[in-house]
Each structure stands twice: as structure tokens, then as C-alpha cells.
PDB file of C-alpha atoms in Angstrom:
ATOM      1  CA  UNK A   1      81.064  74.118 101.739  1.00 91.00           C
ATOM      2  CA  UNK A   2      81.342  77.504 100.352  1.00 93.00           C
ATOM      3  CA  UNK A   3      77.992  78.861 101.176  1.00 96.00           C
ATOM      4  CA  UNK A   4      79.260  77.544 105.162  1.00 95.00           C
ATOM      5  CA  UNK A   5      82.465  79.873 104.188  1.00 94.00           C
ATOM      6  CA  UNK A   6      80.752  82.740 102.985  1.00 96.00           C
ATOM      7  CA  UNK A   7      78.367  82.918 106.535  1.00 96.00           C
ATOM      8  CA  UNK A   8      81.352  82.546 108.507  1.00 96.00           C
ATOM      9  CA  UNK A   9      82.454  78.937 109.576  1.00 96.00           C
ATOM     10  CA  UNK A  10      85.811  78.215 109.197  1.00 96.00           C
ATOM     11  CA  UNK A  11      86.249  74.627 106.813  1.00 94.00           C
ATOM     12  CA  UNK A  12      89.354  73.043 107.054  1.00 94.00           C
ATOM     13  CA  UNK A  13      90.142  70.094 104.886  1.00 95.00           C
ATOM     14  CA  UNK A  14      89.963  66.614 105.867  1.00 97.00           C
ATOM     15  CA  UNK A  15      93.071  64.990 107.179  1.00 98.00           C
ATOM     16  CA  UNK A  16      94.186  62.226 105.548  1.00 98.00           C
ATOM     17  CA  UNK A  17      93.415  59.406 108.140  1.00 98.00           C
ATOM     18  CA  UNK A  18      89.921  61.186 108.014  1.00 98.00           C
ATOM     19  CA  UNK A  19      89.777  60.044 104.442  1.00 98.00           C
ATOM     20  CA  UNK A  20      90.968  56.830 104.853  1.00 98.00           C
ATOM     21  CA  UNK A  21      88.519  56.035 107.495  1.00 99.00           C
ATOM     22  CA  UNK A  22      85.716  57.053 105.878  1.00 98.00           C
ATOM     23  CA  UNK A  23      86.720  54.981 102.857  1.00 98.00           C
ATOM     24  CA  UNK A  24      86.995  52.064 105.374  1.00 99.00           C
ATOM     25  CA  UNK A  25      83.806  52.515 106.482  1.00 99.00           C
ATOM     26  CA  UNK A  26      81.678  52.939 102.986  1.00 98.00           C
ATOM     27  CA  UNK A  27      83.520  49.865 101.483  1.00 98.00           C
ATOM     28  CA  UNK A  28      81.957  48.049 104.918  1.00 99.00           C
ATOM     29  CA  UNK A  29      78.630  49.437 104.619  1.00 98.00           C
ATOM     30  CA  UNK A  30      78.635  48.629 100.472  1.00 97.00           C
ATOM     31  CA  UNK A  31      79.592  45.016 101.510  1.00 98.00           C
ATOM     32  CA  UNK A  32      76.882  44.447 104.380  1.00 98.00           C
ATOM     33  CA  UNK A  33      74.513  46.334 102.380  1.00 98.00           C
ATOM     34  CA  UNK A  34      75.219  43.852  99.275  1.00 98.00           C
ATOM     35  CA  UNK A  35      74.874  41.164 101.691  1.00 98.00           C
ATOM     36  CA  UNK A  36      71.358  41.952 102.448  1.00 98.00           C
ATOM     37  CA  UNK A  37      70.455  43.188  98.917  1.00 97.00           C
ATOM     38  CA  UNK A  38      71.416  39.865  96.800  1.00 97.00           C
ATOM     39  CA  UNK A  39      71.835  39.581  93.147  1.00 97.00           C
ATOM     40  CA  UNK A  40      69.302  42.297  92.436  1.00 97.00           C
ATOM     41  CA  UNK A  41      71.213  45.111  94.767  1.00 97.00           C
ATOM     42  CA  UNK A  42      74.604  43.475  93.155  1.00 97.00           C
ATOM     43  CA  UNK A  43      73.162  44.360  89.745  1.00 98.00           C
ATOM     44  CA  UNK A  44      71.829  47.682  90.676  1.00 97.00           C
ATOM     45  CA  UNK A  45      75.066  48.592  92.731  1.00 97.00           C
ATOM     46  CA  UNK A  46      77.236  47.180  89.291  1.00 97.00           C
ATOM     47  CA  UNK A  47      75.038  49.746  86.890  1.00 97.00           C
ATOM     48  CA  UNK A  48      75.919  52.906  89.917  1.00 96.00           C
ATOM     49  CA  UNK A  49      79.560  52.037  89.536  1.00 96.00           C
ATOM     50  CA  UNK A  50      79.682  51.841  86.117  1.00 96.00           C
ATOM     51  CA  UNK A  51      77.902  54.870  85.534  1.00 96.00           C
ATOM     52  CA  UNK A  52      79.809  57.346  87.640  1.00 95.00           C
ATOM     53  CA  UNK A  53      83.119  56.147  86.127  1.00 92.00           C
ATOM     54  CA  UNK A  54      82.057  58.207  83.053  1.00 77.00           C
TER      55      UNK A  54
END
């Protein structure tokens, strides 16, 4: 984002229904995609989670 700023384009920030949509949509692709993936992508998706909470 800042490199975009410093040649020029004007960022805004995101609104907050932008947010909120966006959230909507990961938590359905997560869920599909754990569908698909099983135990295994349950187990690898459990050891992402818990290692970008520290």
C-alpha cells in the first residue's frame, strides 16, 4: 500500500461492509475448502490457526 502511495494512487481505506464481506466470503471458502480437504486439510488448517494466534 505505501509503495502504491508513494507513485501516486490515492488508497482509501476499506469501508466497513467491505470488511465484513470479505470476512463472509473467506469463512465460506475455509469451509468448502475443508470440505474437500478432509481430516488431513482440518489438521493442517488447525496447526495455521494456531500458529498465527502467536
Amino acid at each position: 500500500v505505501e509503495q502504491l502511495k508513494k507513485n501516486g494512487m490515492k488508497v482509501l481505506p476499506a469501508s466497513a461492509d467491505l470488511k465484513k464481506d470479505l470476512v463472509r466470503i473467506g469463512d465460506k471458502m475455509t469451509k468448502d475448502w475443508l470440505e474437500q480437504a478432509g481430516p488431513d486439510g482440518q489438521q493442517v488448517y488447525d496447526a495455521y490457526r494456531k500458529a498465527v494466534r502467536k
